[in-house]
Every structure is written in structure tokens, then in C-alpha cells.
Amino acid sequence: MLRGLMMDQPLIVSSLLSHAARFHSDTEIVSRTIEGPIHRYTYRDAEARAKRFAQALARLGVTQSDRVGTLAWNSYRHLEIYYGTAGMGAVVHTLNPRLFPDQITYIVGHAEDRVIAFDINLAPLVEKLASQCPAVKCWIAMTDRAHMPAINVPGLLCYEELIAAESGAFEWPSFDEYAATCLCYTSGTTGNPKGVLYSHRSTVLHAYAASLPDVFACSAREVILPVVPMFHVNCWGIPYIAPLNGAKLVFPGAALDGKSLYELFETEQVTLTAGVPTVWLSLLAYMKRHGLKFSTVRRAVVGGSAAPPAMIKEFRELYGVECQHAWGMTEMSPLGTFNVLKAKHRALSRESQFAVQVKQGRVIYGVDMKIVDADGKALAHDGVGFGDLMVRGPWVTSGYFKGEGGDPLVDGWFPTGDVATIDADGFMQITDRSKDVIKSGGEWISSIDLENIAMAHPAIAEAAAIGIAHPKWDERPLIVAIKRPGAMVTREDLLKFFEGKIAKWWMPDDVAFVAELPHTATGKLSKLTLRQSFKDYKLPGT
Ligand code: AMP
């Protein structure tokens, strides 16, 4: 084999920030701080401070491959920690503060975090955790001296003091691109959470692919506000994608309510944003209540759970925003598919285009994807037959940290746990999480399809479909729904709304109205909790 003669330069994440600092030096990074005020600086400043943080870590005794935890919202300091840590060869470990303290303690212990940096509004949580996590030697409060929390935690340090003590005279080291850069634990609906360990190479390749025109279509002309947290699968890659392209970044901090987000969208002239459906549902409800419109937002990427078609429509028709569906998972860095129409779809009617847009999207080059039946046989891409979705690629996990759970691969493919169809144009559509499908009379009913229909009813704010045990059919669907404030709708009205939209045997057997639906720490509907609370539910006629 004749070897090519290109330079042997490893793909290392620090190069992304260095690139932005050199060639987009005055492009802004804006943050709503936990302390209150809006903070703004540039990529040049971000790199300078990330280098100081890398020096500070070394002074604290952190060496390459050590894990540095974060318990923090989206902000410029969190970005500095991402790069300072990974840039010096250590591993940034993002912790989800919405998990129960016991789960966080388990994860911190499993990851063997040596240092944890935290946002000051999470100080009460840190105070609870510190005694349970004796191996953590330092807790760094991400603030200045004036705002240090009054908590009793051993090894408490002040972020601004730490970096002020360093010179910033530091060159990012070069090392093997296969070195670990970031560790993120899956939400794990059963058993303990498992760690997914990304490499520098996988992270840079993912950032390249995610920037493509049929994916985030990122550029130096975009202003990106990631609502998705930096602790949810690397913020879907945005902290890497934005500097790669020199896009302006806007971080919302801990204020994820409709009012605060809308204010930032407008004042910072945001063009592109990304988040889970629940965030958009509350933002859109806020905007509707106050009769507001977007001035600059053109695209809203939605993923993490299925985007209700009614929401995609509302974005487009009421706000002129293209709501793009993306799918992925922690084990995939996370992106696998993204929904952008092809040229041939231009000729279609709006309704037919919409039928394509509600799917989870086309696979991104770099990821390979197939659906298989129960025997592992690949199924046709006909958009009808559904099977278990399998993926492989350079930013898909090959196994969990410390070998937890054994070898997850099947013949070199990662089983996603999702059930999906793929159509002839390559558009994938999730019909369910395999654990959530409703099994009726030996056939499967898609809970997502039922939820989408329920949420298209004008009086319904949010809905979940779950299987309830049935003596004859094994399971039958129940809709658990929240009414919009002030809306009038009965069980019969909602059931009637399903008529003609689905096969007769998919018709839900009953509707239960509730005030609230349970969500997981990453904002997904927690079907597990819901199934537990409805486990003794009696369907009519049983
Ligand atoms: P996580 O690793 O927490 O991000 O969860 C990944 C899982 O979320 C996937 O396996 C899917 O079940 C679900 N998911 C992510 N994106 C979507 C989407 N666009 N539509 C439906 N489900 C999704």
C-alpha cells in the first residue's frame, strides 16, 4: 500500500478554540451569569482564560487523563473549563445537577473525579455531595471572591482567584488524538448510569460533520444560543462546532424560562438555537401569551425526544422559524441524523413536505445506520417496516467506561434501543423506544404516534401514551394528558380526535388528565415513572 504524504497532525480539541481565537478573535461569547449581569467577551479572551485554567489545574496536581467534573449551566466559564481541561490532556466530566444526589455521588465515584467545578447556585447541592465524595480534593466555585458561597466544603477554591494567579503563558500540548477528552454518563433508566468516553478525534470529527450544510449549517454568520445544557451530551457538540466556524455564542446560564430566553434571543440577535421539546413548548406558550415574535431566529433544532409535529408547525406558521428535527444519543456524541429536505422535495406540497420534516432525519456522513428484525436481519428502507435501529461510526461508542455492562456491540454495530423505519430517501423515523412500545395482541403500537396526535389537539399542552395491562390484548394504550390553561376538553372529545387518524386497533382505550407529567433529568418524558404510577390503572371494561 502506497502511503499518502500528508502531515501527521492529530485532531485535538484545543485546536478548535485556537482557530477561533486567531481567526475570529473579536467574535463574541455572551453569557447570562449566575451572579446576574450579562457577561461578554471574545474568542481571544476565552482561549487566554482557558489556558490559565489549564495552568491552574496543573498547579492543583491534575495530570493528563485525570477527570475534572463540572456541575454547571451554560456559560463562558464552563466553556473555559471544557477547553482548559481537555486542552491540557485531562478529561472534562460533565455532571447533570438535575440528578438525585445519590446518583451524582455514584457517578463522581465511578469516574474518580479529582476536582469538581460548580456554579454558585448549586452550592447547596455541593455541600450535600462533598461529604459523600471524599476522593474529590478540590471544589472550585465558578465565581469571583465577592460572590463566593458561604458553604462548609473542604478544599473550596475560587475560580477567578485560581486563574488570576496564572500567567497564561502556555502552549496547548499535542498528543494522541485517541486520548479521552470528555466523559458523560447516560441517564440510564435501568441500572446504574454508564460512562461514555469521547476522544479528541471523535469530538473533532463530530464537530466537522455537525457543521455541514445539511446538519447545523453553522458558519461565521450565525449567532447560536444552545438551550441544551453543556452537561447533556456535550451540548450536542455546539461548544466545538461554534469555534470551528467562528460563530457567535450566547449562553443562557441557569435561566431557561420563556421570558429570559426570549429576551436573549432578541437582544443578542440569535439566528440558531437548539434544545429539547419541553423547553420549546414552554417558550412558545410564553410567546403566545404575550403576543411576541422573533426578529432574528431562523432555525430551532429540536432533539432528545420526538418533536411533536404540532410544535414544528407552530414554529413555522406562527413564527417563521424552521424547526429542524435531530436525533442522537449520549453514545453517539450525540448526532446521528438531522432533518433537511432534499432538492426533490421542493416540488411537493407543503403538507407532503411536512410529512418528511416530522421524521428524525437523514443519517449524517460518518454514521452508518440500519434497521433489523428480531433475528438481526436487515430490513428494507421502505419507510413502513420498522425494526431495531443499529449504528456504527467513528463517534459512536465501542463500550462503556471501565467495561460497565460488558460489550454492547452486536457484530460491530451499536444497538440504539430505538425502533425505527427508514424510507427510500434515507429519512429515519423513530416509532418508539423499544421499552416504550405498546404491545397489543402481538403487534406494536407506536406511543410516539399517539402522543403526536394528542398534542395536535388545541386543548392539550402535553401528552404521553403508555401501555396498560389488559387481560385479553396484553397491553392497551392509555393517554395521559395535561390540558392547556383554561381549555375545556373531555375524554370523549380527545378520543374522537383520534378517529380517522390511526388504525382502529391503535385507538387509545382511555384518557387520564393530570396536572403534571414526570420528566427525566434531561427533559424527556419519564415513561418509567409514569408506568409505575399507573401500574394499577383499570381500563374501562376490564
Ligand atoms: P440520551 O442519550 O439521553 O440523549 O438519549 C438518547 C435517546 O433519546 C435516543 O435513543 C432516543 O430514544 C431519544 N431521542 C433522541 N432524539 C430523539 C428524537 N429526535 N426523536 C425521538 N427520540 C429521540
XYZ file of C-alpha atoms and ligand atoms in Angstrom:
565
model
C 0.000 0.000 0.000
C 1.398 3.398 -1.014
C 1.058 5.704 1.969
C -0.107 9.271 1.447
C 2.303 12.050 2.239
C 0.134 14.365 4.292
C 1.226 15.812 7.626
C 0.577 13.668 10.641
C -1.357 16.160 12.782
C -3.593 14.767 15.496
C -7.185 16.045 15.746
C -7.143 17.730 19.157
C -9.995 19.853 20.552
C -7.759 22.729 21.709
C -7.153 23.445 18.012
C -10.827 24.444 17.672
C -10.559 27.217 20.244
C -7.107 28.276 18.991
C -8.511 28.575 15.493
C -11.365 30.783 16.724
C -9.011 32.879 18.878
C -6.701 33.538 15.915
C -9.142 33.959 13.051
C -12.343 35.075 14.800
C -10.601 36.862 17.630
C -13.217 39.590 18.094
C -16.281 37.348 17.719
C -18.312 37.495 20.890
C -19.304 34.958 23.513
C -22.176 36.327 25.596
C -23.412 34.763 28.843
C -26.205 35.363 31.295
C -24.286 34.876 34.515
C -25.485 33.203 37.681
C -24.395 36.368 39.518
C -26.897 38.362 37.428
C -25.334 40.612 34.777
C -24.756 39.745 31.132
C -21.084 38.994 30.504
C -19.487 39.457 27.091
C -16.019 38.826 25.767
C -14.370 37.314 22.686
C -12.858 34.042 21.492
C -9.431 35.620 22.088
C -10.308 36.187 25.751
C -11.819 32.708 26.057
C -8.662 30.996 24.883
C -6.428 33.141 27.129
C -8.507 32.250 30.189
C -8.805 28.561 29.213
C -5.004 28.419 29.142
C -4.850 29.934 32.616
C -7.326 27.323 33.807
C -5.140 24.579 32.326
C -2.179 26.011 34.260
C -4.269 26.201 37.433
C -5.257 22.543 37.074
C -1.607 21.546 36.747
C -0.821 23.542 39.890
C -3.581 21.618 41.698
C -1.839 18.401 40.730
C -4.191 17.399 37.912
C -2.334 15.441 35.263
C -3.255 14.052 31.859
C -6.190 11.575 31.910
C -7.385 12.783 35.346
C -11.092 13.562 35.447
C -12.307 17.095 36.217
C -16.022 17.253 36.987
C -18.369 20.145 36.288
C -21.738 20.865 37.860
C -22.650 23.880 35.836
C -25.013 25.622 33.418
C -24.092 27.015 30.012
C -21.626 29.861 30.465
C -18.266 31.257 29.371
C -16.557 29.797 32.450
C -17.925 26.351 31.642
C -16.530 26.753 28.118
C -13.117 27.689 29.553
C -13.220 24.554 31.708
C -14.165 22.394 28.708
C -11.112 23.623 26.817
C -8.671 24.178 29.676
C -9.211 20.643 30.940
C -9.268 18.767 27.625
C -6.583 21.038 26.186
C -4.045 20.034 28.840
C -4.895 16.340 28.275
C -7.199 15.782 31.252
C -10.830 14.713 30.861
C -13.785 17.003 31.456
C -16.623 15.142 33.118
C -19.946 16.952 32.866
C -22.352 16.106 35.694
C -26.098 16.670 35.451
C -27.162 18.699 38.523
C -30.763 17.579 37.989
C -29.928 14.013 39.007
C -30.570 12.845 42.555
C -27.568 13.491 44.850
C -27.119 9.719 45.314
C -26.790 9.240 41.564
C -24.297 12.104 41.315
C -22.273 10.610 44.172
C -22.191 7.262 42.382
C -21.097 8.876 39.097
C -18.408 11.035 40.751
C -17.018 7.945 42.483
C -17.144 5.814 39.351
C -15.440 8.481 37.262
C -12.892 9.118 40.066
C -13.234 12.887 39.683
C -10.347 14.661 41.406
C -11.640 18.192 41.079
C -15.176 19.491 40.577
C -16.048 22.982 39.372
C -19.566 24.203 40.167
C -21.918 27.116 39.623
C -22.705 29.046 42.777
C -26.458 28.445 42.633
C -25.606 24.752 43.041
C -23.670 25.384 46.279
C -26.344 23.720 48.489
C -26.061 20.574 46.343
C -22.255 20.675 46.571
C -22.476 20.958 50.346
C -24.551 17.725 50.367
C -22.220 15.957 47.947
C -18.862 16.927 49.448
C -19.046 14.619 52.467
C -20.115 11.734 50.221
C -17.275 12.287 47.735
C -14.084 12.196 49.837
C -11.867 11.476 46.810
C -12.644 14.914 45.374
C -9.785 17.065 46.581
C -10.963 20.482 45.366
C -14.342 22.076 44.763
C -13.982 25.149 42.553
C -16.751 27.750 42.823
C -17.115 29.275 39.355
C -17.216 32.886 40.505
C -15.139 35.735 41.957
C -14.246 36.338 45.600
C -17.182 38.714 46.167
C -19.720 36.011 45.261
C -18.148 33.008 46.992
C -20.842 30.855 48.590
C -20.730 30.532 52.375
C -20.552 26.747 52.484
C -18.517 24.410 54.554
C -16.733 22.254 51.982
C -13.148 21.036 52.289
C -10.846 22.236 49.514
C -13.134 25.081 48.416
C -11.481 27.338 45.832
C -12.440 30.461 43.904
C -12.277 30.141 40.092
C -11.346 33.767 39.387
C -8.592 33.732 42.006
C -7.233 30.477 40.631
C -6.874 31.736 37.103
C -5.698 35.204 38.153
C -2.691 33.538 39.787
C -1.538 32.090 36.455
C 0.438 33.773 33.675
C -1.407 32.376 30.654
C 1.989 31.717 29.024
C 1.093 28.205 27.969
C 1.147 26.256 24.718
C -1.507 23.596 24.215
C 0.300 20.266 24.216
C -0.025 17.860 21.307
C -0.810 14.209 21.992
C -2.517 11.132 20.590
C -5.876 12.053 19.063
C -7.346 8.876 20.527
C -6.828 10.299 24.057
C -10.047 10.818 26.035
C -11.402 14.354 26.101
C -14.795 14.206 27.761
C -16.834 11.803 29.881
C -20.613 11.826 30.011
C -22.877 9.347 31.790
C -26.087 8.079 30.197
C -29.290 8.861 32.002
C -29.785 5.081 32.460
C -33.454 4.271 33.003
C -32.444 0.898 34.454
C -29.350 0.062 36.490
C -26.554 2.487 37.231
C -25.606 5.217 34.751
C -22.803 4.204 32.384
C -19.952 6.454 31.222
C -19.400 7.301 27.566
C -15.838 8.427 26.965
C -15.271 10.607 23.898
C -11.854 11.018 22.301
C -10.285 14.160 20.836
C -10.534 12.565 17.416
C -14.214 11.609 17.744
C -15.077 15.066 19.069
C -13.333 16.939 16.236
C -14.797 14.643 13.559
C -18.255 15.049 15.076
C -17.837 18.835 15.091
C -16.842 18.832 11.410
C -19.785 16.641 10.414
C -22.250 18.538 12.597
C -21.267 21.814 10.885
C -22.273 20.592 7.396
C -24.998 22.384 5.411
C -27.461 19.519 5.886
C -26.783 19.434 9.601
C -26.351 22.546 11.796
C -25.256 24.558 8.717
C -23.047 26.519 11.039
C -20.973 29.473 9.837
C -19.280 32.676 10.972
C -22.579 34.429 10.228
C -24.601 32.518 12.815
C -25.396 33.533 16.381
C -26.058 30.318 18.320
C -27.866 30.034 21.617
C -27.703 26.469 22.930
C -30.573 25.889 25.349
C -29.490 22.260 25.590
C -27.222 22.134 28.656
C -23.461 21.638 28.449
C -23.987 18.569 30.660
C -26.299 16.926 28.111
C -24.002 15.129 25.629
C -21.545 17.987 25.140
C -24.374 20.410 24.452
C -24.886 18.443 21.214
C -21.385 19.494 20.124
C -22.140 23.231 19.983
C -19.142 24.281 22.179
C -16.945 22.659 19.490
C -18.997 23.497 16.383
C -19.217 27.241 17.153
C -15.435 27.908 17.427
C -14.714 25.643 14.456
C -16.881 28.007 12.398
C -16.302 31.249 14.286
C -19.991 31.618 15.175
C -21.050 33.963 17.986
C -22.143 32.013 21.075
C -24.845 33.061 23.520
C -25.090 31.134 26.784
C -28.342 31.351 28.788
C -26.917 30.318 32.182
C -29.480 28.846 34.552
C -32.405 30.980 33.324
C -34.225 28.673 30.914
C -37.710 30.139 31.362
C -39.536 31.599 28.353
C -39.065 35.226 29.384
C -35.288 35.027 29.940
C -34.680 33.027 26.773
C -36.826 35.285 24.613
C -35.017 38.353 25.937
C -31.607 36.885 24.966
C -32.843 35.762 21.533
C -33.831 39.353 20.820
C -31.044 41.363 22.441
C -28.248 39.200 21.026
C -29.898 38.709 17.606
C -29.730 34.952 17.831
C -30.215 33.132 14.499
C -29.916 29.479 15.504
C -30.887 27.632 18.663
C -31.140 24.049 19.910
C -32.989 22.276 22.706
C -35.388 19.546 23.795
C -39.135 19.739 23.029
C -40.201 20.602 26.608
C -38.124 23.804 26.523
C -39.707 24.865 23.244
C -43.203 24.058 24.482
C -42.775 26.459 27.389
C -41.080 29.153 25.252
C -43.833 29.019 22.628
C -46.526 29.137 25.326
C -44.846 32.251 26.784
C -44.589 33.929 23.380
C -48.207 33.165 22.558
C -49.382 34.552 25.895
C -47.552 37.810 25.289
C -48.127 38.092 21.537
C -44.377 38.058 20.773
C -42.495 37.307 17.527
C -38.837 36.530 16.796
C -36.821 39.204 14.971
C -33.759 37.161 14.027
C -34.206 33.487 14.966
C -34.452 31.447 11.742
C -33.819 27.895 12.896
C -34.602 25.921 16.044
C -33.071 22.468 16.278
C -35.030 20.018 18.372
C -33.933 16.619 19.628
C -33.605 14.460 22.723
C -37.230 13.322 22.327
C -39.587 13.271 19.368
C -40.633 16.781 18.361
C -44.443 16.924 18.290
C -45.472 17.778 14.699
C -47.851 20.420 16.075
C -44.831 22.203 17.538
C -42.871 22.068 14.281
C -45.915 23.573 12.547
C -46.368 26.283 15.164
C -42.727 27.328 14.827
C -43.104 27.603 11.066
C -46.551 29.084 10.730
C -46.733 31.446 13.679
C -43.076 32.433 13.969
C -41.464 31.814 10.540
C -38.870 29.570 12.186
C -37.685 26.333 10.614
C -37.840 23.748 13.370
C -35.345 21.033 12.463
C -35.573 17.586 13.917
C -32.317 15.936 15.030
C -31.768 12.539 16.590
C -28.882 11.122 18.526
C -27.809 9.756 21.867
C -25.086 10.054 24.500
C -23.381 7.020 22.977
C -23.202 8.876 19.633
C -21.597 12.197 20.703
C -24.683 12.714 20.035
C -25.606 13.346 16.398
C -26.819 10.576 14.108
C -29.492 12.133 11.901
C -30.706 15.611 11.005
C -33.770 16.647 9.049
C -33.205 18.795 5.971
C -35.243 18.238 2.799
C -33.640 17.171 -0.475
C -33.998 19.043 -3.781
C -36.656 16.584 -4.963
C -38.888 17.538 -2.042
C -39.172 21.132 -3.275
C -41.824 20.063 -5.781
C -44.025 18.570 -3.053
C -46.992 20.298 -1.451
C -46.413 21.865 1.974
C -48.330 19.048 3.614
C -46.215 16.366 1.892
C -43.023 18.233 2.796
C -44.254 18.390 6.359
C -44.742 14.599 6.437
C -40.993 14.310 5.724
C -39.981 17.073 8.142
C -41.539 15.380 11.164
C -39.202 12.403 10.740
C -35.950 12.306 12.728
C -33.924 12.947 9.565
C -31.222 11.617 7.298
C -28.081 9.965 8.556
C -25.033 12.233 8.707
C -21.982 11.114 6.733
C -19.701 9.319 9.196
C -22.517 7.387 10.834
C -23.809 4.192 9.242
C -27.302 3.045 10.160
C -29.585 0.032 9.627
C -32.811 -1.438 10.997
C -33.012 -5.128 11.787
C -35.702 -7.641 12.730
C -35.665 -9.909 15.805
C -33.190 -12.272 14.064
C -30.795 -9.439 13.231
C -31.743 -9.470 9.527
C -31.536 -6.056 7.850
C -34.937 -4.651 6.857
C -35.806 -2.762 3.678
C -35.703 1.033 3.545
C -39.359 1.384 2.590
C -40.498 3.808 5.279
C -43.025 1.237 6.548
C -41.321 -1.778 8.096
C -39.853 -0.969 11.487
C -37.080 -2.665 13.398
C -34.289 -2.160 15.902
C -32.041 0.719 14.894
C -28.307 -0.081 14.819
C -25.465 2.398 14.222
C -21.712 2.465 13.821
C -19.142 5.155 13.150
C -16.074 6.969 14.496
C -18.110 8.973 17.040
C -20.215 6.022 18.232
C -19.135 4.332 21.465
C -17.335 0.989 21.326
C -18.038 0.251 25.018
C -18.716 1.961 28.342
C -16.127 3.384 30.752
C -14.459 0.652 32.826
C -16.255 -2.001 30.764
C -19.578 -1.470 32.586
C -22.371 -3.545 31.091
C -19.986 -5.692 29.032
C -19.572 -5.404 25.282
C -22.592 -3.518 23.938
C -21.847 -4.172 20.251
C -23.560 -6.741 18.039
C -21.343 -7.681 15.067
C -19.656 -4.295 15.305
C -22.930 -2.335 15.450
C -24.286 -0.402 18.438
C -27.947 -1.231 19.209
C -29.592 2.104 19.963
C -32.628 0.693 21.772
C -34.812 2.718 19.388
C -37.317 1.216 16.983
C -37.457 2.971 13.621
C -38.332 2.988 9.937
C -36.016 4.238 7.166
C -37.536 5.418 3.881
C -36.124 5.154 0.361
C -34.620 8.669 0.650
C -32.803 7.668 3.844
C -35.093 9.548 6.278
C -35.283 7.692 9.565
C -38.318 7.879 11.825
C -38.376 6.647 15.380
C -41.591 4.840 16.171
C -40.591 4.171 19.749
C -38.009 3.474 22.359
C -38.095 -0.357 22.372
C -39.014 -0.275 26.078
C -41.931 2.089 25.400
C -43.769 0.409 22.507
C -47.278 -0.653 23.399
C -47.666 -4.357 22.676
C -51.240 -5.193 21.781
C -52.318 -8.616 20.534
C -48.788 -9.455 19.434
C -48.499 -6.236 17.376
C -46.810 -2.950 18.227
C -48.486 0.419 18.644
C -46.224 3.461 18.434
C -46.542 5.546 21.593
C -44.914 8.493 19.792
C -47.602 8.494 17.068
C -50.354 8.566 19.688
C -48.646 11.358 21.623
C -48.214 13.420 18.455
C -51.919 13.197 17.675
C -52.943 14.088 21.233
C -50.601 17.094 21.234
C -52.076 18.322 17.955
C -55.403 18.863 19.798
C -55.678 22.582 20.546
C -56.671 21.986 24.174
C -53.731 19.695 25.009
C -50.441 21.094 26.320
C -48.526 17.838 26.680
C -49.357 14.140 26.425
C -47.845 10.709 26.967
C -49.047 7.330 25.728
C -48.309 4.233 27.788
C -49.343 0.603 27.661
C -51.699 -0.578 30.421
C -52.005 -4.281 31.182
C -55.052 -5.830 29.515
C -56.389 -9.353 30.172
C -57.040 -10.105 26.504
C -54.635 -7.923 24.480
C -51.603 -7.950 26.806
C -51.466 -4.108 26.711
C -53.740 -1.305 25.519
C -52.896 2.376 25.124
C -53.748 4.990 27.720
C -53.259 8.707 27.012
C -52.094 10.729 29.990
C -52.523 14.403 29.137
C -52.206 17.919 30.515
C -54.826 20.431 29.395
C -53.786 23.906 28.278
C -54.664 26.514 30.945
C -58.356 27.383 30.710
C -59.040 24.843 27.936
C -62.123 22.632 28.017
C -61.762 19.101 26.688
C -63.300 15.812 27.777
C -62.078 12.238 27.482
C -64.654 11.689 24.711
C -63.545 14.817 22.779
C -59.950 13.666 22.784
C -60.763 10.097 21.768
C -62.918 11.396 18.923
C -59.926 13.456 17.745
C -58.014 10.226 17.090
C -60.715 8.852 14.788
C -59.621 8.554 11.160
C -56.009 9.384 12.060
C -54.952 5.864 13.049
C -55.976 2.238 12.561
C -58.958 1.284 14.739
C -56.965 -1.121 16.891
C -54.496 1.690 17.753
C -57.340 3.743 19.349
C -56.465 4.558 22.970
C -58.738 2.775 25.428
C -58.828 5.664 27.839
C -57.612 9.172 28.726
C -56.386 10.378 32.103
C -55.989 14.121 32.636
C -53.204 15.146 35.010
C -51.708 18.427 36.244
C -48.122 17.395 35.560
C -46.117 14.784 33.667
C -42.852 13.376 35.052
C -39.627 14.244 33.185
C -36.122 12.817 33.403
C -33.043 14.874 34.267
C -32.529 15.558 30.559
C -36.087 16.740 29.972
C -37.538 13.583 28.418
C -40.930 12.241 29.435
C -40.218 9.644 32.100
C -42.373 6.777 30.864
C -40.873 4.556 33.544
C -42.203 6.780 36.352
C -45.495 7.157 34.546
C -45.924 3.418 34.053
C -45.191 2.919 37.765
C -47.808 5.475 38.839
C -50.395 3.914 36.507
C -49.491 0.288 37.156
C -52.813 -0.455 38.917
C -54.892 1.556 36.466
C -58.076 -0.170 35.322
C -59.072 0.426 31.713
C -62.820 0.668 31.002
C -64.343 -2.773 30.545
C -61.552 -4.689 32.292
P -29.752 10.497 25.536
O -28.605 9.597 25.444
O -30.150 10.833 26.929
O -29.588 11.728 24.696
O -30.992 9.710 24.944
C -30.978 9.181 23.664
C -32.358 8.730 23.288
O -33.252 9.835 23.223
C -32.455 8.105 21.916
O -32.040 6.772 21.905
C -33.935 8.275 21.606
O -34.731 7.284 22.237
C -34.242 9.603 22.237
N -34.184 10.647 21.210
C -33.181 11.493 20.959
N -33.500 12.324 19.953
C -34.744 11.985 19.553
C -35.645 12.446 18.547
N -35.348 13.465 17.759
N -36.837 11.813 18.425
C -37.175 10.777 19.219
N -36.389 10.315 20.191
C -35.187 10.895 20.354
